[in-house]
PDB file of C-alpha atoms in Angstrom:
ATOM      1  CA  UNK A   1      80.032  84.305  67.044  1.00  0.00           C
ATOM      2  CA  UNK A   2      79.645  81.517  70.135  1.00  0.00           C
ATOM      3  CA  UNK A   3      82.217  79.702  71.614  1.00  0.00           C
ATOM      4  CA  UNK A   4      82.074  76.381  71.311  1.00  0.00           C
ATOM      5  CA  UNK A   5      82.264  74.224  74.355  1.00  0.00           C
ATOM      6  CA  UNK A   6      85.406  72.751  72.576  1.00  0.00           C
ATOM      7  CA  UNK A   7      87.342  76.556  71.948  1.00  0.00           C
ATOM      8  CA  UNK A   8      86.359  77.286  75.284  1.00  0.00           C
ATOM      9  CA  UNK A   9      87.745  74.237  76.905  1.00  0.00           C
ATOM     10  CA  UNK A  10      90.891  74.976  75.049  1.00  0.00           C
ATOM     11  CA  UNK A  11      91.066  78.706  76.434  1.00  0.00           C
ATOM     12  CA  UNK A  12      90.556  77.294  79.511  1.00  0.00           C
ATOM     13  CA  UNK A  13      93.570  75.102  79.115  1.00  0.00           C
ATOM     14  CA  UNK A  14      96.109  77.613  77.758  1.00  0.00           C
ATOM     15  CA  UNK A  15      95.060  80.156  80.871  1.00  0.00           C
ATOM     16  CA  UNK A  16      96.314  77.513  83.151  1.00  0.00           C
ATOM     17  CA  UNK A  17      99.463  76.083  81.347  1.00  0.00           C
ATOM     18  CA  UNK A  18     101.170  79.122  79.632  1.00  0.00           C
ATOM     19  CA  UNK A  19     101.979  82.646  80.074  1.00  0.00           C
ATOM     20  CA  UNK A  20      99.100  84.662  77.960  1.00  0.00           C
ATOM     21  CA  UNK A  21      99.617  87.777  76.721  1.00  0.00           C
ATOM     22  CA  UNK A  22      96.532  89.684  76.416  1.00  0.00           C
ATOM     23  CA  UNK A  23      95.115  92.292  73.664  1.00  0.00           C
ATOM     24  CA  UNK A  24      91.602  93.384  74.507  1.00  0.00           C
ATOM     25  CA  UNK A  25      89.466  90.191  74.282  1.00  0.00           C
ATOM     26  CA  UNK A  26      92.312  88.374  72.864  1.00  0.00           C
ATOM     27  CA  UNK A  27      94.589  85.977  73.847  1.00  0.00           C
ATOM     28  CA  UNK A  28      97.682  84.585  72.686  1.00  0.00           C
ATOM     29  CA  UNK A  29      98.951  81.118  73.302  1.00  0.00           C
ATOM     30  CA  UNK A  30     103.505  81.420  73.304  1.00  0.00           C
ATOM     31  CA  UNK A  31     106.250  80.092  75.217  1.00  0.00           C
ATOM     32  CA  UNK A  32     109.906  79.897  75.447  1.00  0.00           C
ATOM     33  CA  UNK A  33     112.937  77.810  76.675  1.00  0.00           C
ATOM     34  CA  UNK A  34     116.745  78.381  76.629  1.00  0.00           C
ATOM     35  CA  UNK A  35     119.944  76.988  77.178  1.00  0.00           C
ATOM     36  CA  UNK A  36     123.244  78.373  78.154  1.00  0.00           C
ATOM     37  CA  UNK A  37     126.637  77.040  77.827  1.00  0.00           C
ATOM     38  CA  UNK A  38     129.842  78.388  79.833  1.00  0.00           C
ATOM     39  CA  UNK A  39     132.963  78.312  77.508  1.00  0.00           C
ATOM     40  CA  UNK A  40     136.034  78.459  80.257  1.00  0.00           C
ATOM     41  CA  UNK A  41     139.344  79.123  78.700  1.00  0.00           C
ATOM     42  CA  UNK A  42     142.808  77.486  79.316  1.00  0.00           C
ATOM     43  CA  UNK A  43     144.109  77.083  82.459  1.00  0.00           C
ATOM     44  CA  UNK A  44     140.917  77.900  83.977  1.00  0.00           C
ATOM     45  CA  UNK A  45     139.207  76.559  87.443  1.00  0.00           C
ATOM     46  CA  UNK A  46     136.214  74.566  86.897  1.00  0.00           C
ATOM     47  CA  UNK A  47     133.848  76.090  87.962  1.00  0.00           C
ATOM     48  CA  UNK A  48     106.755  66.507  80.990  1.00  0.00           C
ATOM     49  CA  UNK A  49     104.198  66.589  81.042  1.00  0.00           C
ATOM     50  CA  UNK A  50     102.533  66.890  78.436  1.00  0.00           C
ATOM     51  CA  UNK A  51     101.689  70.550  77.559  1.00  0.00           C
ATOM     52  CA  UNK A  52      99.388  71.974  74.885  1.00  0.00           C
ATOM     53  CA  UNK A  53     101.262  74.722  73.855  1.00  0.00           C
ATOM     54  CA  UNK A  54     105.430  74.618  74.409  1.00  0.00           C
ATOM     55  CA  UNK A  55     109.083  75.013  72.986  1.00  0.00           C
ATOM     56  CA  UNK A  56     111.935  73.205  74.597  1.00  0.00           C
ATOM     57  CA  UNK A  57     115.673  74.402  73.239  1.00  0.00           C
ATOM     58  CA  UNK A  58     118.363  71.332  74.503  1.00  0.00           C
ATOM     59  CA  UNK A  59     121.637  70.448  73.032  1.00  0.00           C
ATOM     60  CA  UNK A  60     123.219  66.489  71.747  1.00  0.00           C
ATOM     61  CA  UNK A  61     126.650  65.688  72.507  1.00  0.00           C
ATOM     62  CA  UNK A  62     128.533  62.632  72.318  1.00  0.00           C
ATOM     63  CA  UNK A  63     130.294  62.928  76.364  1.00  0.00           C
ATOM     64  CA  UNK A  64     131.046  59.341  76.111  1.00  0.00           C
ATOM     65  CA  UNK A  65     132.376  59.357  72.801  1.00  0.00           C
ATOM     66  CA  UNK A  66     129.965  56.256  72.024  1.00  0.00           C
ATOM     67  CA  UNK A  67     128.776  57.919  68.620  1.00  0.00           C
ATOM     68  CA  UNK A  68     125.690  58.514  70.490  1.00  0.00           C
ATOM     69  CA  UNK A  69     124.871  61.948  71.171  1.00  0.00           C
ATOM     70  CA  UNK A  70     123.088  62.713  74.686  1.00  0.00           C
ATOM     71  CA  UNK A  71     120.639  65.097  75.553  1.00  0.00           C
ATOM     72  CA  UNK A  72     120.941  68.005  77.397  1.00  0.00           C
ATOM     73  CA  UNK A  73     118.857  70.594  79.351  1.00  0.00           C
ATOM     74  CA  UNK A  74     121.416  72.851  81.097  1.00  0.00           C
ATOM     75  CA  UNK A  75     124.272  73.001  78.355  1.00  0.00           C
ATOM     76  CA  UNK A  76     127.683  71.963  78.303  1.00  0.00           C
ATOM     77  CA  UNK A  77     130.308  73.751  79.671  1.00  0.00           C
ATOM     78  CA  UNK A  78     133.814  73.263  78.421  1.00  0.00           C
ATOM     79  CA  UNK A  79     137.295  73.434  79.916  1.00  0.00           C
ATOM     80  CA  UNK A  80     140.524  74.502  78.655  1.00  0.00           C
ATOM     81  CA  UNK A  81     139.640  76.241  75.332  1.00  0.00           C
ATOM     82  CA  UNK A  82     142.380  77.464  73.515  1.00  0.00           C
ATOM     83  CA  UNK A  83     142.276  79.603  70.299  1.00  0.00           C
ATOM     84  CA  UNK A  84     141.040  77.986  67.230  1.00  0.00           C
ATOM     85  CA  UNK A  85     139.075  75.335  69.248  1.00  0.00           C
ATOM     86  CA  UNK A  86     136.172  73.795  67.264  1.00  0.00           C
ATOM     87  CA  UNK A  87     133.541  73.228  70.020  1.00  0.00           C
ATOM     88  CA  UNK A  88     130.176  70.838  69.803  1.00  0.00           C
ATOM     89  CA  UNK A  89     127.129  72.607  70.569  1.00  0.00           C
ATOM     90  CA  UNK A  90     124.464  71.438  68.627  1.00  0.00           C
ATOM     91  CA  UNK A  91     121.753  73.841  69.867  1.00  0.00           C
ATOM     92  CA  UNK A  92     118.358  72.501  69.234  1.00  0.00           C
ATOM     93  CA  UNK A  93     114.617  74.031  68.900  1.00  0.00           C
ATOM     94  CA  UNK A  94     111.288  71.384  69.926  1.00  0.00           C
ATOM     95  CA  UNK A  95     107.946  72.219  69.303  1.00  0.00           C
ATOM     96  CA  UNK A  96     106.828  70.245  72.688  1.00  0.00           C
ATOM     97  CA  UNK A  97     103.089  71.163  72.262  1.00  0.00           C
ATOM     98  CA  UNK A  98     100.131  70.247  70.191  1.00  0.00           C
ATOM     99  CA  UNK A  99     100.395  73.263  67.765  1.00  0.00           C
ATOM    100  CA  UNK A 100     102.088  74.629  64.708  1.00  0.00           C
ATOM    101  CA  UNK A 101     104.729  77.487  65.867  1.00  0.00           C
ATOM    102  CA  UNK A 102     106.258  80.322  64.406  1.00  0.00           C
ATOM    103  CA  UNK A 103     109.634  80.542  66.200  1.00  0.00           C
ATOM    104  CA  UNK A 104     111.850  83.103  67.156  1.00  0.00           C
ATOM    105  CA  UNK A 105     115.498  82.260  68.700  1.00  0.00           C
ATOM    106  CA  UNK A 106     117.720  85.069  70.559  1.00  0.00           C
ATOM    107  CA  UNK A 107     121.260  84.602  70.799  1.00  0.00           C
ATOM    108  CA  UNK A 108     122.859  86.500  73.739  1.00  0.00           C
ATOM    109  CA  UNK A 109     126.932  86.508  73.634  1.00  0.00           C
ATOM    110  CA  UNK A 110     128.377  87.376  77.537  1.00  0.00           C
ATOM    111  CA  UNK A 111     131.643  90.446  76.926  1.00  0.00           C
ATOM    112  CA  UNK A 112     130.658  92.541  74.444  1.00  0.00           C
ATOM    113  CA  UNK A 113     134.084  94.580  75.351  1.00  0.00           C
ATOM    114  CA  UNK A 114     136.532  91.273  75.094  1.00  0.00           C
ATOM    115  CA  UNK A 115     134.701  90.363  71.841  1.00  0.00           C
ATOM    116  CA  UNK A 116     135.455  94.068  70.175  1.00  0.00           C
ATOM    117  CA  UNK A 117     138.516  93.497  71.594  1.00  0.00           C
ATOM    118  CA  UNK A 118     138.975  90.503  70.032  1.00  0.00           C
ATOM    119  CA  UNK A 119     137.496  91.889  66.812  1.00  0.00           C
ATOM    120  CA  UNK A 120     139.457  95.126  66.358  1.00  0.00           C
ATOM    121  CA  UNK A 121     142.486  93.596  66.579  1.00  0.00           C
ATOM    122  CA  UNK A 122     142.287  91.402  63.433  1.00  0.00           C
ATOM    123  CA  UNK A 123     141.655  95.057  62.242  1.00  0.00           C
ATOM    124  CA  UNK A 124     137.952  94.353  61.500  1.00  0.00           C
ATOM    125  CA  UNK A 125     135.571  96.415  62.198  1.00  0.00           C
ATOM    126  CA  UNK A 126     133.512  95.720  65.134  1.00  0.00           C
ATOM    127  CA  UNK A 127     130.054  97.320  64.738  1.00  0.00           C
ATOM    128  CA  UNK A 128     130.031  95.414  61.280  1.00  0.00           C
ATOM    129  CA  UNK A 129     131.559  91.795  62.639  1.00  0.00           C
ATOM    130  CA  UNK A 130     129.190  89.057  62.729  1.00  0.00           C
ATOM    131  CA  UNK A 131     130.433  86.856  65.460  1.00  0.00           C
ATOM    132  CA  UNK A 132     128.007  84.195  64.428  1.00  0.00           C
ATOM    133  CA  UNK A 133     130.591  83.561  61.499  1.00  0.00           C
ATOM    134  CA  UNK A 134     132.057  81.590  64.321  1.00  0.00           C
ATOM    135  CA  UNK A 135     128.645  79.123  64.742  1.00  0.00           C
ATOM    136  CA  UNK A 136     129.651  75.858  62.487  1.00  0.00           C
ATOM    137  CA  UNK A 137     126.568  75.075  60.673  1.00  0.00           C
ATOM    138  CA  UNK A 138     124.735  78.146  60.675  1.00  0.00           C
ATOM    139  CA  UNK A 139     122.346  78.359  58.105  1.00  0.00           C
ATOM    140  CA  UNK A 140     121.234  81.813  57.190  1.00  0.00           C
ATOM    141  CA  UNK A 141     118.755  80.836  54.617  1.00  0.00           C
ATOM    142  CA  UNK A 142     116.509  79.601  57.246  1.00  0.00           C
ATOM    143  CA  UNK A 143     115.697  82.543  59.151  1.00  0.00           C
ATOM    144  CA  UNK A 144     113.399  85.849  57.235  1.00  0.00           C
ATOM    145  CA  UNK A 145     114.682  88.415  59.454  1.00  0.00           C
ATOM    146  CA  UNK A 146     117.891  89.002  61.319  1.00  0.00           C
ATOM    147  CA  UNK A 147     118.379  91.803  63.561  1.00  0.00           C
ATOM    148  CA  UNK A 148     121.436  92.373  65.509  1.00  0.00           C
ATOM    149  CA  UNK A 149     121.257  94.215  68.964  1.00  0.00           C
ATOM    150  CA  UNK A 150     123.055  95.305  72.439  1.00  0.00           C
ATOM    151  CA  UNK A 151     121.340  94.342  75.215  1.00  0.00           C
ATOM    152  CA  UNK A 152     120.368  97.095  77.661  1.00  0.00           C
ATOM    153  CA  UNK A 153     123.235  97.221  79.445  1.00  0.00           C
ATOM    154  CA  UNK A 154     125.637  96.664  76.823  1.00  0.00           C
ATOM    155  CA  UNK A 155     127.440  93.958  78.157  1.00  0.00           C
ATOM    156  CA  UNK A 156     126.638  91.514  75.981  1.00  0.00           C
ATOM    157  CA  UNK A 157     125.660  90.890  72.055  1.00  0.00           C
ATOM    158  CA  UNK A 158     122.007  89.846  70.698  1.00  0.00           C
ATOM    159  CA  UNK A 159     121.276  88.630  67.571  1.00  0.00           C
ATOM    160  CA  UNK A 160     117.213  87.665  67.138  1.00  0.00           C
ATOM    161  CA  UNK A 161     115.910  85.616  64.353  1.00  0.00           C
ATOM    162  CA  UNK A 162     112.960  84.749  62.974  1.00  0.00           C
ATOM    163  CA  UNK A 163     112.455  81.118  61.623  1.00  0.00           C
ATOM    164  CA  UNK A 164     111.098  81.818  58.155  1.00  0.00           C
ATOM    165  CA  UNK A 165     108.691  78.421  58.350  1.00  0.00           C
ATOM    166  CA  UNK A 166     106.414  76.784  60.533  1.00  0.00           C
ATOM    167  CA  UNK A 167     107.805  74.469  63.280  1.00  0.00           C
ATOM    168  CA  UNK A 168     105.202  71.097  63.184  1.00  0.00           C
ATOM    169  CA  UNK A 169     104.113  69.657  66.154  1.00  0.00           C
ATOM    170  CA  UNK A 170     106.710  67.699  67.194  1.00  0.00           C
ATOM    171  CA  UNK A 171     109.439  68.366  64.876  1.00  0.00           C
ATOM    172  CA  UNK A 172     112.606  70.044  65.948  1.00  0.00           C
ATOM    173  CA  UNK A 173     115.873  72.009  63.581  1.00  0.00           C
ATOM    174  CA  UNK A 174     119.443  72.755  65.148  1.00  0.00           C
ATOM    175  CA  UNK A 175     120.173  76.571  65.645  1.00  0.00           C
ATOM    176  CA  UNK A 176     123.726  75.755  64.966  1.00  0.00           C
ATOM    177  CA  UNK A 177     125.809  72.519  65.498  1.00  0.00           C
ATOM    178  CA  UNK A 178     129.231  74.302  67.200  1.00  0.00           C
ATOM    179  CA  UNK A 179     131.200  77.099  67.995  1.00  0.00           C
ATOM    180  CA  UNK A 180     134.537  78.223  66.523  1.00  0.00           C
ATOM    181  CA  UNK A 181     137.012  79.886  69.126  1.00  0.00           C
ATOM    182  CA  UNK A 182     138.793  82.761  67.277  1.00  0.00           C
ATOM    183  CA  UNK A 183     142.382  82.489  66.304  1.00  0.00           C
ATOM    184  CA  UNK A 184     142.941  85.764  67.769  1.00  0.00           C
ATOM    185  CA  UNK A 185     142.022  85.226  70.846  1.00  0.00           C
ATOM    186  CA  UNK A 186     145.131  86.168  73.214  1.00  0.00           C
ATOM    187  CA  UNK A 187     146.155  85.308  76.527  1.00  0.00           C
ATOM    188  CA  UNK A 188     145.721  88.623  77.307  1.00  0.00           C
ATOM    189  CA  UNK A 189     142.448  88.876  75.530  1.00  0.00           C
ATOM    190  CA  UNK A 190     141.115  85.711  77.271  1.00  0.00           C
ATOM    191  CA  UNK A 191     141.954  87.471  80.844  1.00  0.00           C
ATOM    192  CA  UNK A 192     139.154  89.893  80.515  1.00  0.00           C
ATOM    193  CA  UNK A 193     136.946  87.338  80.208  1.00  0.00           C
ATOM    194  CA  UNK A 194     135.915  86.826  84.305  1.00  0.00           C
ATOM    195  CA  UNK A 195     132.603  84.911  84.980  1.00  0.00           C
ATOM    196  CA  UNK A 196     132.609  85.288  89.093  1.00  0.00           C
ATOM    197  CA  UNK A 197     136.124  84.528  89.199  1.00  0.00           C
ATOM    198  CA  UNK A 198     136.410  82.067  86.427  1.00  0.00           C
ATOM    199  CA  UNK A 199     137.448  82.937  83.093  1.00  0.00           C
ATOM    200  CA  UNK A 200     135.182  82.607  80.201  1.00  0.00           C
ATOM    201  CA  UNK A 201     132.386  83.576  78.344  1.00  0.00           C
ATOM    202  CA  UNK A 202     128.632  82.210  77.822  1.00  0.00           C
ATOM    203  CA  UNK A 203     126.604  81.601  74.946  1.00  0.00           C
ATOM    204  CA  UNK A 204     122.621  81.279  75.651  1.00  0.00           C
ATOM    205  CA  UNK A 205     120.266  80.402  72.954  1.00  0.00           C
ATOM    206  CA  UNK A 206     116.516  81.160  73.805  1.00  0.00           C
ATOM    207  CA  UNK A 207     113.616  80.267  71.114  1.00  0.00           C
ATOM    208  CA  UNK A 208     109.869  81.882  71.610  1.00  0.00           C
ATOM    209  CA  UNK A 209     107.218  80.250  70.248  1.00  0.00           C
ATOM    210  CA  UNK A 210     103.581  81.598  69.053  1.00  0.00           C
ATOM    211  CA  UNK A 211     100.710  80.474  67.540  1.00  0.00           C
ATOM    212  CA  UNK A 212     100.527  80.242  63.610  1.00  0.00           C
ATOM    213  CA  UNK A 213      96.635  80.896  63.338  1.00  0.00           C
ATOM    214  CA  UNK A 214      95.208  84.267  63.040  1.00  0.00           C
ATOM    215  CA  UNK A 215      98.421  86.169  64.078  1.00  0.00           C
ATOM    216  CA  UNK A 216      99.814  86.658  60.670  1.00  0.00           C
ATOM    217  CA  UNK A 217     101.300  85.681  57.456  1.00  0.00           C
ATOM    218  CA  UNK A 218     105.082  84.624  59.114  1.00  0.00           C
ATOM    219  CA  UNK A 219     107.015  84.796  62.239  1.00  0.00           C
ATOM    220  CA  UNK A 220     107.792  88.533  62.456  1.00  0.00           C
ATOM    221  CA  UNK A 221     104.260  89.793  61.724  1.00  0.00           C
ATOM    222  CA  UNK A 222     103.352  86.912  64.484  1.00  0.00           C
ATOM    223  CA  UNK A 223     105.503  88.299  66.987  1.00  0.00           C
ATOM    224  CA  UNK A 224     104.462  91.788  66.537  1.00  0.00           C
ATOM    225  CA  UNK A 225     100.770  90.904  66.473  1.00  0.00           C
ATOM    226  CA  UNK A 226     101.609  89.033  70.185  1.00  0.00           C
ATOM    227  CA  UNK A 227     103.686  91.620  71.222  1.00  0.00           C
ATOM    228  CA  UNK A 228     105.916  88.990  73.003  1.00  0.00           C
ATOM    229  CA  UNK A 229     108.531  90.736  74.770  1.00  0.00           C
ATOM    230  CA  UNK A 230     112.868  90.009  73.716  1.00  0.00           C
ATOM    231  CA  UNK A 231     114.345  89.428  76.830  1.00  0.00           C
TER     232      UNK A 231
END
């Protein structure tokens, strides 16, 4: 079939704004954004354009305490946590580009070894434990697939999700709105948490994006169609 002048000036486009990953003759318009937040405990030392295809992930929180939440980039990080802290962090996915997405978000947790810790002293069972219990206003019912990982290293926990509907053009959804500090954290528990000489722990939220059209019928089959790497 020939390209019209239009598809090919789009190609052209998506070549020079975005990553492609390439199949054959085919390419693949995707992107992805993140945002980490440091969580130091108690007693601690501190420590636009426009683009045709894109995802942005920022959080809102209300530093002023004005009842206005503010926007931002880099994520929060907060001071003094104690056990049982309920922590803002409204973590939130932007379709930034011109396109329909299908969405995928990876949640990487920094100690994997304080968190079992943590875990198997409440006398529950680690490898079973889903830490995201402790994300206020997590909504399971909006994701297909869940699949729950170690990263390569095993430092750290991964949980990936697939957005079971399309993200619009423009329209955004929060991953989850906080975070929940266990009740069992310890003292002694909190100690093994050491981030370059401060302790505490990080929690990043990533979201890939691809294209909806001729990639398959949801998120997961779109992913594996791309072939868009988890990292």
């Amino acid at each position: 079939m020939k390209m019209t002048k239009k598809k090919v000036f789009v190609t052209a486009l998506a070549v020079c704004l975005i990553a492609i990953l390439s199949m054959g003759s085919l390419a693949w318009f995707s992107a992805q954004d993140s945002v980490t937040n440091n969580f130091h405990i108690a007693d601690s030392e501190d420590n636009d354009p426009d683009d045709i295809f894109s995802v942005d992930v920022y959080e809102k929180y209300d530093s002023d305490g004005d009842g206005t939440p503010e926007e931002y980039q880099s994520g929060i990080t907060y001071n003094d946590i104690l056990p049982g802290d309920e922590l803002a962090k409204d973590a939130i996915v932007k379709n930034t580009g011109h396109y329909d997405q299908y969405i995928r978000v990876i949640i990487t947790i920094s100690d994997k070894a304080v968190w079992k810790s943590i875990v198997e002293s409440t006398g529950a069972d680690f490898d079973t434990y889903d830490i995201r219990q402790h994300f206020v206003g997590f909504d399971s019912a909006k994701w297909d697939l869940v699949n729950s990982t170690m990263d390569n290293s095993g430092e750290s926990i991964q949980y990936v999700l697939y957005l079971n509907d399309i993200l619009k053009s423009g329209d955004s959804f929060s991953v989850f709105t906080g975070v929940e500090i266990p009740e069992a954290m310890t003292q002694e528990h909190a100690s093994h948490f050491d981030d370059d000489g401060v302790w505490g722990f990080t929690i990043d939220v990533k979201a890939q994006a691809v294209q909806t059209e001729n990639v398959g019928a949801n998120a997961f089959a779109a992913f594996q169609t791309v072939g868009m790497a988890i990292n």
